[in-house]
Each structure stands twice: as C-alpha cells, then as structure tokens.
Short mmCIF file of C-alpha atoms in Angstrom, two decimals:
data_model
loop_
_atom_site.label_atom_id
_atom_site.label_comp_id
_atom_site.label_asym_id
_atom_site.label_seq_id
_atom_site.Cartn_x
_atom_site.Cartn_y
_atom_site.Cartn_z
CA MET V 1058 -34.92 13.65 13.88
CA ARG V 1059 -36.15 10.08 13.70
CA LYS V 1060 -36.59 10.39 9.94
CA GLU V 1061 -32.96 11.54 9.56
CA LEU V 1062 -31.76 8.59 11.66
CA ILE V 1063 -33.74 6.16 9.51
CA ILE V 1064 -32.27 7.69 6.35
CA LYS V 1065 -28.76 7.35 7.75
CA ILE V 1066 -29.31 3.71 8.77
CA VAL V 1067 -30.81 2.83 5.38
CA SER V 1068 -27.95 4.62 3.58
CA VAL V 1069 -25.34 2.71 5.59
CA LEU V 1070 -27.09 -0.62 4.95
CA VAL V 1071 -27.36 0.07 1.21
CA PHE V 1072 -23.71 1.08 1.06
CA MET V 1073 -22.65 -2.06 2.94
CA ALA V 1074 -24.77 -4.24 0.65
CA LEU V 1075 -23.24 -2.62 -2.43
CA SER V 1076 -19.73 -3.01 -1.00
CA ILE V 1077 -20.28 -6.69 -0.26
CA GLY V 1078 -21.72 -7.21 -3.73
CA VAL V 1079 -18.71 -5.57 -5.38
CA VAL V 1080 -16.29 -7.63 -3.26
CA ILE V 1081 -18.10 -10.87 -4.17
CA TYR V 1082 -18.11 -10.00 -7.87
CA ALA V 1083 -14.47 -8.87 -7.87
CA ASN V 1084 -13.25 -12.04 -6.18
CA THR V 1085 -15.28 -14.50 -8.24
CA ASP V 1086 -12.92 -16.80 -10.14
CA ARG V 1087 -9.91 -15.25 -8.43
CA PRO V 1088 -6.60 -17.06 -9.10
CA ARG V 1089 -5.87 -19.79 -6.60
CA TYR V 1090 -2.78 -21.92 -6.25
CA THR V 1091 -3.71 -25.59 -6.49
CA ILE V 1092 -2.17 -28.14 -4.11
CA THR V 1093 -2.73 -31.88 -4.48
CA GLU V 1094 -1.68 -34.91 -2.51
CA ASN V 1095 1.14 -35.54 -4.98
CA SER V 1096 2.34 -32.02 -5.77
CA GLY V 1097 2.44 -28.41 -4.64
CA THR V 1098 4.61 -25.82 -2.96
CA GLU V 1099 3.59 -24.54 0.46
CA TYR V 1100 5.03 -21.98 2.85
CA GLU V 1101 4.56 -22.92 6.49
CA THR V 1102 5.99 -22.13 9.91
CA ALA V 1103 8.50 -24.35 11.73
CA ARG V 1104 10.48 -24.27 14.99
CA VAL V 1105 14.20 -24.94 15.19
CA LEU V 1106 14.74 -27.84 17.60
CA SER V 1107 18.53 -27.88 17.44
CA VAL V 1108 21.56 -26.93 15.37
CA ILE V 1109 23.21 -30.24 14.49
CA GLU V 1110 26.25 -28.92 12.62
CA ASP V 1111 27.63 -25.43 12.00
CA ASN V 1112 29.82 -25.02 8.92
CA THR V 1113 29.66 -21.23 8.64
CA VAL V 1114 32.48 -18.70 8.58
CA VAL V 1115 32.41 -14.92 8.96
CA ASP V 1116 33.31 -13.03 5.79
CA LYS V 1117 34.95 -9.81 6.97
CA THR V 1118 35.11 -8.46 3.41
CA VAL V 1119 31.28 -8.27 3.31
CA GLU V 1120 30.62 -6.52 6.63
CA ASN V 1121 30.90 -9.70 8.72
CA GLN V 1122 28.18 -11.64 6.90
CA LYS V 1123 28.15 -15.40 7.43
CA LYS V 1124 28.91 -17.84 4.62
CA GLY V 1125 28.57 -21.59 4.48
CA SER V 1126 25.76 -23.74 5.88
CA THR V 1127 24.29 -25.29 9.00
CA GLU V 1128 22.41 -28.53 9.54
CA ILE V 1129 19.35 -27.90 11.69
CA LYS V 1130 16.51 -30.05 13.00
CA ILE V 1131 13.08 -28.45 12.72
CA LYS V 1132 9.49 -29.27 13.63
CA ILE V 1133 6.75 -28.15 11.22
CA LEU V 1134 4.07 -26.22 13.11
CA THR V 1135 1.44 -25.52 10.44
CA GLY V 1136 -0.03 -27.08 7.30
CA ARG V 1137 -0.71 -30.65 6.31
CA TYR V 1138 2.69 -31.85 7.56
CA LYS V 1139 2.18 -30.32 10.99
CA GLY V 1140 4.12 -32.21 13.67
CA ASP V 1141 6.70 -33.72 11.30
CA VAL V 1142 10.35 -33.43 12.35
CA CYS V 1143 13.04 -33.21 9.68
CA THR V 1144 16.63 -32.16 9.10
CA VAL V 1145 17.28 -29.18 6.83
CA THR V 1146 20.42 -27.63 5.39
CA ASN V 1147 20.37 -23.88 5.90
CA TYR V 1148 22.67 -22.16 3.38
CA TYR V 1149 24.30 -18.78 4.06
CA SER V 1150 25.53 -16.19 1.57
CA SER V 1151 25.88 -12.41 1.34
CA LEU V 1152 22.41 -12.10 -0.17
CA TYR V 1153 20.71 -14.94 1.70
CA ASN V 1154 21.44 -14.98 5.40
CA VAL V 1155 18.71 -16.41 7.62
CA ASP V 1156 20.65 -16.87 10.84
CA VAL V 1157 18.61 -18.93 13.33
CA LYS V 1158 19.25 -20.78 16.56
CA LYS V 1159 17.47 -23.30 18.77
CA GLY V 1160 13.97 -22.18 19.67
CA ASP V 1161 13.52 -19.76 16.77
CA THR V 1162 10.55 -20.02 14.45
CA VAL V 1163 11.17 -19.77 10.72
CA SER V 1164 9.23 -19.74 7.49
CA VAL V 1165 9.91 -22.89 5.46
CA ARG V 1166 9.19 -23.91 1.90
CA ILE V 1167 7.76 -27.40 1.46
CA ASP V 1168 7.83 -28.95 -2.03
CA THR V 1169 5.72 -32.10 -2.42
CA SER V 1170 6.87 -34.45 -5.21
CA ALA V 1171 4.74 -37.52 -4.42
CA GLU V 1172 2.27 -38.69 -1.80
CA HIS V 1173 3.93 -38.30 1.65
CA THR V 1174 7.17 -37.35 -0.11
CA TYR V 1175 8.41 -33.80 0.25
CA SER V 1176 11.51 -31.66 0.71
CA VAL V 1177 11.91 -28.73 3.10
CA SER V 1178 14.11 -25.65 2.80
CA ILE V 1179 14.47 -22.52 4.90
CA TYR V 1180 12.58 -19.69 3.22
CA ASN V 1181 13.00 -16.75 5.60
CA TYR V 1182 12.52 -15.44 9.10
CA ASN V 1183 9.04 -15.81 10.58
CA ARG V 1184 7.91 -12.18 10.49
CA ILE V 1185 4.24 -12.76 11.30
CA PRO V 1186 4.64 -11.93 15.04
CA LEU V 1187 6.58 -8.76 14.13
CA THR V 1188 3.90 -7.68 11.64
CA ILE V 1189 1.10 -8.26 14.13
CA GLY V 1190 3.06 -6.48 16.85
CA LEU V 1191 3.67 -3.41 14.66
CA VAL V 1192 -0.03 -3.21 13.76
CA ILE V 1193 -0.94 -3.42 17.46
CA VAL V 1194 1.56 -0.67 18.30
CA PHE V 1195 0.20 1.51 15.51
CA PHE V 1196 -3.38 0.95 16.68
CA ALA V 1197 -2.46 1.61 20.31
CA VAL V 1198 -0.69 4.88 19.45
CA MET V 1199 -3.64 6.08 17.37
CA LEU V 1200 -6.07 5.15 20.11
CA LEU V 1201 -3.94 6.74 22.84
CA MET V 1202 -3.29 9.98 20.99
CA GLY V 1203 -6.54 10.31 19.06
CA GLY V 1204 -9.08 8.60 21.29
CA LYS V 1205 -12.38 8.07 19.49
CA GLN V 1206 -11.16 9.94 16.42
CA GLY V 1207 -8.05 7.78 16.32
CA LEU V 1208 -10.22 4.67 16.37
CA LYS V 1209 -12.29 6.02 13.49
CA ALA V 1210 -9.15 6.90 11.55
CA PHE V 1211 -7.81 3.35 12.04
CA ALA V 1212 -11.14 1.93 10.84
CA GLY V 1213 -10.91 4.12 7.74
CA LEU V 1214 -7.38 2.91 7.06
CA VAL V 1215 -8.47 -0.72 7.38
CA TYR V 1216 -11.32 -0.06 4.96
CA THR V 1217 -8.91 1.50 2.46
CA VAL V 1218 -6.48 -1.42 2.65
CA LEU V 1219 -9.30 -3.95 2.23
CA ALA V 1220 -10.66 -2.01 -0.76
CA ILE V 1221 -7.27 -2.09 -2.46
CA PHE V 1222 -6.68 -5.81 -1.87
CA PHE V 1223 -10.22 -7.13 -2.38
CA VAL V 1224 -11.63 -4.70 -4.97
CA LEU V 1225 -8.91 -2.79 -6.84
CA LEU V 1226 -6.49 -5.66 -7.48
CA PRO V 1227 -9.14 -8.25 -8.47
CA LEU V 1228 -10.93 -5.83 -10.83
CA ILE V 1229 -7.67 -4.88 -12.55
CA TYR V 1230 -6.84 -8.57 -12.88
CA LYS V 1231 -10.24 -9.15 -14.46
CA GLY V 1232 -9.38 -6.65 -17.20
CA PHE V 1233 -10.94 -3.42 -15.93
CA SER V 1234 -9.05 -0.25 -16.89
CA ALA V 1235 -6.75 0.55 -13.97
CA ILE V 1236 -7.03 4.37 -13.89
CA PRO V 1237 -10.87 4.74 -13.69
CA VAL V 1238 -11.10 1.94 -11.13
CA THR V 1239 -8.33 3.50 -9.03
CA ILE V 1240 -9.97 6.95 -9.11
CA ALA V 1241 -13.30 5.43 -8.07
CA ILE V 1242 -11.67 3.47 -5.23
CA ILE V 1243 -9.82 6.56 -4.03
CA PHE V 1244 -12.99 8.66 -4.03
CA VAL V 1245 -15.05 6.06 -2.16
CA THR V 1246 -12.36 5.24 0.41
CA SER V 1247 -11.49 8.89 1.05
CA ALA V 1248 -15.19 9.70 1.45
CA VAL V 1249 -15.60 6.84 3.92
CA CYS V 1250 -12.53 7.96 5.89
CA PHE V 1251 -13.75 11.55 6.05
CA LEU V 1252 -17.28 10.50 7.02
CA LEU V 1253 -15.97 8.25 9.78
CA ILE V 1254 -13.87 11.09 11.17
CA GLY V 1255 -16.31 14.00 10.81
CA GLY V 1256 -19.69 12.63 9.78
CA VAL V 1257 -21.82 14.16 7.05
CA CYS V 1258 -21.02 17.87 7.15
CA LYS V 1259 -19.64 20.68 5.02
CA LYS V 1260 -16.10 19.99 6.25
CA THR V 1261 -16.03 16.38 5.08
CA VAL V 1262 -17.84 17.13 1.81
CA SER V 1263 -15.34 19.85 0.86
CA ALA V 1264 -12.41 17.63 1.88
CA ALA V 1265 -13.71 14.67 -0.14
CA LEU V 1266 -14.41 16.73 -3.27
CA GLY V 1267 -11.07 18.51 -2.95
CA SER V 1268 -9.26 15.18 -2.62
CA LEU V 1269 -10.96 13.87 -5.75
CA ALA V 1270 -9.94 17.04 -7.63
CA GLY V 1271 -6.34 16.67 -6.49
CA VAL V 1272 -6.22 13.03 -7.57
CA LEU V 1273 -7.66 13.93 -10.98
CA ILE V 1274 -5.01 16.63 -11.42
CA ALA V 1275 -2.28 14.12 -10.59
CA ALA V 1276 -3.83 11.62 -13.02
CA ILE V 1277 -3.95 14.13 -15.87
CA LEU V 1278 -0.40 15.39 -15.36
CA GLY V 1279 0.95 11.85 -14.92
CA THR V 1280 -0.80 10.62 -18.06
CA VAL V 1281 0.41 13.54 -20.18
CA SER V 1282 3.97 13.31 -18.83
CA ALA V 1283 4.13 9.56 -19.35
CA LYS V 1284 2.84 9.97 -22.90
CA LEU V 1285 5.39 12.67 -23.74
CA GLY V 1286 8.25 10.78 -22.09
CA GLY V 1287 7.36 7.41 -23.58
CA VAL V 1288 7.01 5.90 -20.10
CA THR V 1289 4.59 3.01 -19.59
CA THR V 1290 4.17 0.06 -17.29
CA PHE V 1291 6.25 -1.94 -19.77
CA GLN V 1292 9.38 -0.02 -18.69
CA MET V 1293 8.94 -0.90 -15.01
CA ASP V 1294 10.87 -3.62 -13.17
CA GLU V 1295 7.82 -5.86 -12.84
CA ALA V 1296 6.89 -5.69 -16.52
CA GLU V 1297 8.31 -9.09 -17.47
CA ALA V 1298 6.46 -10.87 -14.66
CA LEU V 1299 3.25 -8.98 -15.44
CA LEU V 1300 3.49 -10.01 -19.09
CA LEU V 1301 3.42 -13.64 -17.96
CA VAL V 1302 0.32 -12.90 -15.89
CA LYS V 1303 -1.25 -11.08 -18.84
CA SER V 1304 -0.78 -14.16 -21.04
CA THR V 1305 -3.22 -16.12 -18.86
CA SER V 1306 -5.63 -13.34 -17.81
CA ALA V 1307 -7.48 -10.25 -19.07
CA LEU V 1308 -5.04 -7.92 -17.26
CA LYS V 1309 -4.48 -4.51 -18.90
CA MET V 1310 -1.05 -3.17 -18.02
CA SER V 1311 -1.25 0.26 -19.64
CA GLY V 1312 -2.75 2.17 -16.70
CA LEU V 1313 -0.88 0.55 -13.82
CA PHE V 1314 1.88 3.17 -13.77
CA ILE V 1315 -0.56 6.07 -13.29
CA SER V 1316 -2.64 4.08 -10.79
CA GLY V 1317 0.44 3.61 -8.63
CA ILE V 1318 1.01 7.38 -8.65
CA LEU V 1319 -2.57 8.04 -7.54
CA ILE V 1320 -2.49 5.53 -4.69
CA ALA V 1321 0.87 6.86 -3.45
CA ALA V 1322 -0.43 10.45 -3.48
CA MET V 1323 -3.76 9.60 -1.90
CA GLY V 1324 -2.69 9.87 1.74
CA ALA V 1325 -0.97 13.24 1.36
CA VAL V 1326 -3.87 14.62 -0.69
CA MET V 1327 -6.37 13.59 1.99
CA ASP V 1328 -4.15 15.08 4.68
CA ILE V 1329 -3.91 18.53 3.14
CA ALA V 1330 -7.59 18.48 2.12
CA MET V 1331 -8.79 17.85 5.66
CA THR V 1332 -6.31 20.39 7.06
CA ILE V 1333 -7.64 23.20 4.87
CA SER V 1334 -11.28 22.18 5.24
CA SER V 1335 -10.99 22.11 9.06
CA ALA V 1336 -9.27 25.50 9.05
CA ILE V 1337 -12.03 27.05 6.95
CA GLU V 1338 -14.62 25.66 9.35
CA GLU V 1339 -12.81 27.14 12.34
CA ILE V 1340 -12.59 30.54 10.59
CA HIS V 1341 -16.31 30.35 9.83
CA LEU V 1342 -17.14 29.52 13.44
CA ALA V 1343 -15.03 32.43 14.64
CA ASN V 1344 -16.60 34.80 12.12
CA ASN V 1345 -19.81 33.51 10.56
CA LYS V 1346 -20.09 36.68 8.49
CA ALA V 1347 -16.97 35.88 6.50
CA GLY V 1348 -17.75 35.72 2.80
CA PHE V 1349 -16.44 33.53 -0.01
CA LYS V 1350 -13.43 35.71 -0.81
CA GLU V 1351 -12.26 35.93 2.79
CA LEU V 1352 -12.68 32.20 3.44
CA PHE V 1353 -11.03 31.30 0.13
CA ARG V 1354 -8.09 33.61 0.82
CA SER V 1355 -7.64 32.15 4.31
CA GLY V 1356 -7.79 28.61 2.94
CA MET V 1357 -5.17 29.45 0.31
CA ASN V 1358 -2.86 31.05 2.88
CA ILE V 1359 -3.06 27.98 5.10
CA GLY V 1360 -2.61 25.71 2.09
CA LYS V 1361 0.52 27.56 0.96
CA ASP V 1362 2.14 26.79 4.30
CA ALA V 1363 1.12 23.14 4.20
CA MET V 1364 1.72 22.30 0.53
CA GLY V 1365 5.50 22.69 0.80
CA THR V 1366 5.84 20.08 3.52
CA MET V 1367 3.29 17.76 1.86
CA ALA V 1368 5.13 17.90 -1.47
CA ASN V 1369 8.43 17.26 0.32
CA THR V 1370 6.85 14.30 2.09
CA LEU V 1371 5.87 12.65 -1.18
CA ILE V 1372 9.10 13.37 -3.04
CA LEU V 1373 11.23 12.22 -0.12
CA ALA V 1374 9.13 9.07 0.20
CA TYR V 1375 9.91 8.22 -3.43
CA ALA V 1376 13.58 9.12 -2.93
CA GLY V 1377 13.78 6.90 0.14
CA GLY V 1378 12.22 3.97 -1.71
CA ALA V 1379 14.70 4.40 -4.56
CA LEU V 1380 17.74 5.09 -2.37
CA ASN V 1381 19.56 1.84 -3.17
CA MET V 1382 19.07 2.28 -6.90
CA MET V 1383 20.19 5.93 -6.74
CA LEU V 1384 23.33 4.88 -4.90
CA LEU V 1385 23.99 2.22 -7.53
CA ILE V 1386 23.58 4.76 -10.34
CA TYR V 1387 25.82 7.23 -8.52
CA SER V 1388 28.55 4.61 -8.13
CA TYR V 1389 28.65 4.09 -11.90
CA GLY V 1390 29.42 7.79 -12.46
CA VAL V 1391 26.92 8.09 -15.31
CA SER V 1392 26.53 11.33 -17.25
CA PHE V 1393 23.58 13.69 -16.75
CA ILE V 1394 22.16 12.88 -20.20
CA GLN V 1395 22.27 9.15 -19.56
CA LEU V 1396 20.85 9.60 -16.06
CA VAL V 1397 17.83 11.67 -17.09
CA ASN V 1398 17.02 9.38 -20.02
CA THR V 1399 17.13 6.21 -17.91
CA ASP V 1400 13.70 4.56 -17.58
CA PHE V 1401 14.03 4.21 -13.82
CA VAL V 1402 14.87 7.89 -13.28
CA ALA V 1403 12.13 9.09 -15.64
CA ILE V 1404 9.58 6.91 -13.84
CA GLU V 1405 10.54 8.25 -10.41
CA ILE V 1406 10.54 11.88 -11.62
CA ILE V 1407 7.06 11.56 -13.13
CA ARG V 1408 5.78 9.84 -10.01
CA ALA V 1409 7.13 12.49 -7.68
CA ILE V 1410 6.16 15.54 -9.74
CA ALA V 1411 2.68 14.34 -10.71
CA GLY V 1412 1.85 13.38 -7.13
CA SER V 1413 3.22 16.65 -5.77
CA VAL V 1414 1.29 18.75 -8.30
CA GLY V 1415 -1.82 16.80 -7.31
CA ILE V 1416 -1.21 17.81 -3.69
CA ILE V 1417 -0.68 21.45 -4.64
CA GLY V 1418 -3.76 21.41 -6.88
CA THR V 1419 -5.84 20.12 -3.99
CA VAL V 1420 -5.30 23.40 -2.09
CA PRO V 1421 -7.33 25.77 -4.29
CA CYS V 1422 -9.97 23.11 -4.93
CA VAL V 1423 -10.64 22.52 -1.23
CA ALA V 1424 -10.40 26.23 -0.47
CA ALA V 1425 -12.95 27.04 -3.18
CA VAL V 1426 -15.42 24.28 -2.25
CA GLY V 1427 -15.11 24.96 1.48
CA ALA V 1428 -15.45 28.72 1.04
CA TYR V 1429 -18.53 28.25 -1.12
CA LEU V 1430 -20.23 25.84 1.29
CA TYR V 1431 -19.53 27.90 4.42
CA SER V 1432 -20.36 31.26 2.81
CA ASN V 1433 -23.63 29.96 1.37
CA HIS V 1434 -25.87 30.12 4.44
CA ASN V 1435 -28.83 28.73 2.53
#
C-alpha cells in the first residue's frame, strides 16, 4: 500500500514538473505590449464623480437608444495615472451606448502622447465585478450540488482553461501545428478531469480513451469535409487580423478551423464518455458475471439515448452563437443555393456536423473499451 502511495506521489510530482516546464517553454518570448513614459495605450478602471452636462436624446426609432453625448468627471482608479481627475466626453450612438451615472465604475482607454500628457475616453462598462461574481456563483452551485466531486470538477475546469490559455495558444503562436497540439491538450486535460473526479480506475481510463477516440473522429471528419468544401481558416471572419499576426510571427493558420471544432466538442464528448463509462461500471457491479457482449450492448443502448441530446446540445450551441448572422441572412431573402455556398454557412455546418459525429462516435468507443476492461477480470 505504501509503495502504491509513493508511486502516485512521484507520478503527480513528475506530471506537475512537466506541466510547469511546458508552460515556461510555451510562454517564453510571448508577445507583450510595450508602454513607455512617452507613449502607449492602456485600459484602466475609473469612477464617475459627476455628470457635468447631458446632451443626449432618446431615439425612439432605434428601440429608445440614447444618442448624443455627456460631459462627465472621472477619477482614475488603477494604473500609472491612478488618482488623476479629468473630464471626458462620453459619446452615445446606436452601436456604442455606455450609459453611466455618478458613482459608476467604467473601463477607460488612456492614450499617452508625451510624458505626463495623455487623453482619456470611455471604453466600456466595468465588467470585472460581474465576471468575478458569475465565477463565484458557478463555483458555489457546483460545490453545493456536487460537494467534493463538484470541487474536483471545478478544479478540472480551471486546469483545462489554463491549459488552453497558457499552453495551446502560445504553442500555436510559436508555429506548432494547431491540430496535433489541440488533440494532445484535449487528451491531457480530459484525462486530468477524469482522474480528479474518479481517480485511477477502469471507469476513468475507458472514459478518457473514448473521449480521445471521439475527438479523433471529429478531427478526421472535419478535415475531410473542410478539404472537400474548400473551407479553411482563411475564410473565417478573423482571417484578415490573423494574417497581420502571421506576418510578424511563426503562426500557422491552416489548422485553426479544425482545432476550434475539437475544443467546442470536447465538453460534450467528455460528458457522454463519462455517462456511458459510469453506467457500464454500475452494470458490472450489479452483475459481475456480465461478459463483453452484454456490457457492450448495455453501453450502446445507454449511449443511443444520450447521443441525441448531446448532438442537439452542440448543434444548438452553434446555432445560438450564429443567431444574429442567421437573422441577417434571412432578412436578405437569399436563395438556397447562395445560402449553402456561403462561407459562413459552410463553416457552421461543418463545425456542427463534425462535432456531433465525434460525439456519436464516442459512444461505441467508450462502450467497447469499458466492456473490455470490466469483462476482463485478469
């Protein structure tokens, strides 16, 4: 028992050391915005001290949005100009409408043109308290409903988010191929999440391997579909901005489209993988004489019930994200031929179908791995 504990501790320490090493390597020479005493653009937080003049009117033709401007006095709360008080003109329009009053905190843009010379403009609402509050609510709900398991699940989510921001993005920026790096990140993060929730056991092993299989299926289908449809990252909305980034870095854009599909499908794939793996374990505990065929059949039956809702979840998530664009296309009354051949529509269709097929493909993979592990008593 003591030997097993030592092995576990050593394994965790080695994994942590490797993770730290990868993070350090990935973030070496990361892009940083340079600010000097004489130049730079900063985004800081300020408090509205008073509204000096209100020149706004309500435009009833645009759902009562304000137009015009207000003169407000603000006090900068963060950054190198902390404590400074200045007067700012806050402009209102249908697309830019940051309506603030005395006592509100706002995000401001500060442009420095010379030493101790700068201009301030209202950038947006200060959403930091809201963001922190939502994270706290999410954590509290998980802890209240899931207890210890909820805490582990939250830790796994944090690990996944950190891996994406501090490993995946920097490595892609350095010029690593996006698809292999994304698959590796997904496998490692899903394995960590499963291990945190269930420890090292047949259930988590089958769920992790099944998740990897589902992601690979989505990657293959997405790659083939994108190739046949002539869809690449260069047809996406961000392509122009990414081309500018590519001109000053080793960034490879070709695999970003498929990588986005894999990351979007990751959560649903893990969900259905753990659902089937847990069900197979429960069936095994209820009848430890159940063989491979019986366990596999049970896993497939459970998966058939779950895959429909999981696929709907992913497709509806894409549809919800593209709702505004779909409404815009609908308002133009475009023909079916034009609609289907539009880059935006083709991209969303490939995303939704490839991710959904990855979810469906996870079912037999998890069922087969789980049935094999639980039926093999040796």
